[in-house]
Short mmCIF file of C-alpha atoms in Angstrom, two decimals:
data_model
loop_
_atom_site.label_atom_id
_atom_site.label_comp_id
_atom_site.label_asym_id
_atom_site.label_seq_id
_atom_site.Cartn_x
_atom_site.Cartn_y
_atom_site.Cartn_z
CA UNK A 1 0.00 0.00 0.00
CA UNK A 2 1.26 3.48 -0.86
CA UNK A 3 1.48 6.32 1.60
CA UNK A 4 -1.50 8.69 1.66
CA UNK A 5 0.71 11.64 0.78
CA UNK A 6 2.07 9.90 -2.33
CA UNK A 7 -1.43 8.86 -3.37
CA UNK A 8 -2.75 12.42 -2.97
CA UNK A 9 0.11 13.97 -4.92
CA UNK A 10 -0.20 11.35 -7.68
CA UNK A 11 -3.92 12.09 -7.95
CA UNK A 12 -3.22 15.80 -8.41
CA UNK A 13 -0.35 15.25 -10.86
CA UNK A 14 -2.45 12.84 -12.95
CA UNK A 15 -4.89 15.68 -13.69
CA UNK A 16 -2.29 18.20 -14.93
CA UNK A 17 -1.75 16.66 -18.41
CA UNK A 18 -5.52 16.67 -18.96
CA UNK A 19 -5.76 20.35 -18.05
CA UNK A 20 -2.89 21.21 -20.40
CA UNK A 21 -4.42 19.12 -23.21
CA UNK A 22 -7.81 20.79 -22.74
CA UNK A 23 -6.27 24.25 -22.93
CA UNK A 24 -4.13 23.26 -25.91
CA UNK A 25 -7.25 22.21 -27.84
CA UNK A 26 -9.59 24.94 -26.56
CA UNK A 27 -7.46 28.10 -26.69
CA UNK A 28 -6.37 28.15 -30.37
CA UNK A 29 -9.94 27.54 -31.52
CA UNK A 30 -11.64 30.06 -29.25
CA UNK A 31 -8.96 32.76 -29.35
CA UNK A 32 -9.10 33.11 -33.14
CA UNK A 33 -12.86 32.52 -33.31
CA UNK A 34 -13.51 35.43 -30.93
CA UNK A 35 -11.04 37.46 -33.05
CA UNK A 36 -8.90 38.72 -30.22
CA UNK A 37 -5.88 40.81 -31.16
CA UNK A 38 -3.34 38.89 -33.24
CA UNK A 39 -0.54 39.19 -30.71
CA UNK A 40 1.62 36.29 -29.48
CA UNK A 41 2.00 37.71 -25.95
CA UNK A 42 -1.77 38.06 -25.51
CA UNK A 43 -2.36 34.60 -26.99
CA UNK A 44 0.05 32.93 -24.59
CA UNK A 45 -1.32 34.90 -21.65
CA UNK A 46 -4.78 33.59 -22.57
CA UNK A 47 -3.31 30.08 -22.78
CA UNK A 48 -1.59 30.36 -19.38
CA UNK A 49 -4.72 31.74 -17.74
CA UNK A 50 -6.76 28.90 -19.25
CA UNK A 51 -4.34 26.25 -17.95
CA UNK A 52 -4.32 27.85 -14.48
CA UNK A 53 -8.12 28.18 -14.46
CA UNK A 54 -8.69 24.57 -15.51
CA UNK A 55 -6.15 23.38 -12.95
CA UNK A 56 -7.77 25.52 -10.26
CA UNK A 57 -11.28 24.22 -10.91
CA UNK A 58 -10.03 20.62 -11.14
CA UNK A 59 -8.19 21.02 -7.83
CA UNK A 60 -11.29 22.63 -6.34
CA UNK A 61 -13.34 19.60 -7.38
CA UNK A 62 -10.76 17.22 -5.92
CA UNK A 63 -10.78 19.27 -2.72
CA UNK A 64 -14.56 19.00 -2.40
CA UNK A 65 -14.56 15.26 -3.13
CA UNK A 66 -11.82 14.60 -0.58
CA UNK A 67 -13.33 16.92 2.06
CA UNK A 68 -16.87 15.52 1.98
CA UNK A 69 -17.97 12.01 2.94
CA UNK A 70 -20.01 11.43 -0.25
CA UNK A 71 -19.58 12.42 -3.89
CA UNK A 72 -23.21 13.58 -4.02
CA UNK A 73 -22.55 16.07 -1.23
CA UNK A 74 -19.45 17.31 -3.07
CA UNK A 75 -21.54 17.85 -6.21
CA UNK A 76 -24.19 19.77 -4.27
CA UNK A 77 -21.58 21.90 -2.53
CA UNK A 78 -19.84 22.54 -5.86
CA UNK A 79 -23.08 23.76 -7.43
CA UNK A 80 -23.81 26.11 -4.55
CA UNK A 81 -20.26 27.51 -4.44
CA UNK A 82 -20.05 27.95 -8.23
CA UNK A 83 -23.36 29.83 -8.14
CA UNK A 84 -21.92 32.14 -5.50
CA UNK A 85 -18.74 32.50 -7.56
CA UNK A 86 -20.86 33.59 -10.53
CA UNK A 87 -22.81 36.12 -8.49
CA UNK A 88 -19.77 37.78 -6.92
CA UNK A 89 -17.17 37.57 -9.70
CA UNK A 90 -17.80 41.16 -10.83
CA UNK A 91 -19.16 40.38 -14.28
CA UNK A 92 -22.89 40.17 -13.58
CA UNK A 93 -22.76 42.78 -10.83
CA UNK A 94 -19.79 45.14 -11.15
CA UNK A 95 -17.74 45.69 -8.02
CA UNK A 96 -18.92 49.29 -7.61
CA UNK A 97 -22.56 48.05 -7.45
CA UNK A 98 -21.86 45.36 -4.81
CA UNK A 99 -22.94 46.53 -1.33
CA UNK A 100 -20.05 47.47 0.96
CA UNK A 101 -20.68 44.56 3.30
CA UNK A 102 -20.27 42.05 0.45
CA UNK A 103 -17.15 43.40 -1.27
CA UNK A 104 -15.03 40.84 0.58
CA UNK A 105 -16.91 38.08 -1.28
CA UNK A 106 -15.94 39.69 -4.58
CA UNK A 107 -12.26 39.72 -3.61
CA UNK A 108 -12.06 36.07 -2.49
CA UNK A 109 -13.88 34.52 -5.46
CA UNK A 110 -11.32 32.90 -7.81
CA UNK A 111 -13.39 33.68 -10.91
CA UNK A 112 -13.00 37.40 -10.15
CA UNK A 113 -9.30 37.19 -10.91
CA UNK A 114 -9.76 35.03 -14.01
CA UNK A 115 -12.14 37.58 -15.53
CA UNK A 116 -9.94 40.45 -14.37
CA UNK A 117 -6.83 38.94 -15.95
CA UNK A 118 -8.49 38.02 -19.23
CA UNK A 119 -10.34 41.33 -19.55
CA UNK A 120 -7.31 43.43 -18.68
CA UNK A 121 -4.94 41.45 -20.91
CA UNK A 122 -7.17 41.52 -23.99
CA UNK A 123 -8.72 45.00 -23.71
CA UNK A 124 -6.68 46.91 -21.12
CA UNK A 125 -4.32 48.50 -23.62
CA UNK A 126 -6.92 49.12 -26.35
CA UNK A 127 -7.11 52.88 -26.90
CA UNK A 128 -9.73 52.81 -29.65
CA UNK A 129 -12.63 55.21 -29.09
CA UNK A 130 -15.74 53.69 -27.57
CA UNK A 131 -19.09 55.10 -28.62
CA UNK A 132 -22.35 54.49 -26.87
CA UNK A 133 -25.29 56.21 -25.22
CA UNK A 134 -24.20 58.26 -22.21
CA UNK A 135 -20.49 57.89 -22.90
CA UNK A 136 -18.30 60.98 -23.34
CA UNK A 137 -16.69 61.34 -26.76
CA UNK A 138 -13.19 60.91 -25.30
CA UNK A 139 -13.93 57.45 -23.82
CA UNK A 140 -11.58 54.68 -24.94
CA UNK A 141 -11.99 50.94 -24.43
CA UNK A 142 -9.25 50.87 -21.79
CA UNK A 143 -10.60 53.89 -19.89
CA UNK A 144 -14.10 52.37 -19.89
CA UNK A 145 -12.70 49.08 -18.61
CA UNK A 146 -10.87 50.86 -15.82
CA UNK A 147 -13.72 53.21 -14.83
CA UNK A 148 -16.50 50.60 -14.96
CA UNK A 149 -14.79 47.41 -13.81
CA UNK A 150 -11.61 48.78 -12.21
CA UNK A 151 -9.37 46.61 -14.45
CA UNK A 152 -5.85 47.92 -14.90
CA UNK A 153 -3.67 46.53 -17.69
CA UNK A 154 -0.60 46.57 -15.43
CA UNK A 155 -2.28 44.20 -12.92
CA UNK A 156 -2.88 41.34 -15.40
CA UNK A 157 0.18 39.33 -14.30
CA UNK A 158 -0.82 39.63 -10.66
CA UNK A 159 -4.27 38.29 -11.58
CA UNK A 160 -2.59 35.27 -13.20
CA UNK A 161 -0.46 34.80 -10.09
CA UNK A 162 -3.57 34.93 -7.88
CA UNK A 163 -5.34 32.28 -9.99
CA UNK A 164 -2.22 30.08 -9.92
CA UNK A 165 -2.05 30.56 -6.13
CA UNK A 166 -5.66 29.42 -5.81
CA UNK A 167 -4.81 26.33 -7.89
CA UNK A 168 -1.82 25.47 -5.68
CA UNK A 169 -3.80 26.21 -2.50
CA UNK A 170 -6.65 23.95 -3.60
CA UNK A 171 -4.12 21.24 -4.48
CA UNK A 172 -2.50 21.42 -1.04
CA UNK A 173 -5.88 21.33 0.71
CA UNK A 174 -7.05 18.43 -1.48
CA UNK A 175 -3.93 16.40 -0.63
CA UNK A 176 -4.36 17.25 3.07
CA UNK A 177 -8.00 16.10 3.06
CA UNK A 178 -7.07 12.97 1.09
CA UNK A 179 -4.44 12.21 3.73
CA UNK A 180 -6.94 12.80 6.53
CA UNK A 181 -9.64 10.63 4.96
CA UNK A 182 -7.07 7.94 4.19
CA UNK A 183 -6.01 7.83 7.84
CA UNK A 184 -9.66 7.54 8.95
CA UNK A 185 -10.09 4.28 7.03
#
């Protein structure tokens, strides 16, 4: 029998090639289909964020499965938490419209930083004029992104680092819970 630590680490490492393969198939198709800027740096940033996001959500799922006594409970908890992630990620309700007592929820949701990083990397340095009802004539895409969502182009690498940190944190917690549940048996 293998040690619980080795089993937990092997379980996490077995998922990494799948996450990389998914991103390798998904990103080239979607990036060009959406017609993002034809820029290698932005393309590879999108790829890195996709790999980190897939790894984070996979690790989050492994964490929930290892932390709960039944898979059904992990699925229920995952649905509830992902719904909360979607409410507080700053896309449906922008951060400025979130009540002051709930801003902490916006900051701790991992999806907040995925959307921040992708939005800032793709549109944060776009200085094309933006026209629309109620917008001043001098509004650019990047100034609208910063004034409405608070996304700064310079922060995009920190957003990637935050998502990667969530992925590593979920991995560590998943291995810890696997170890704990293994010792209970």
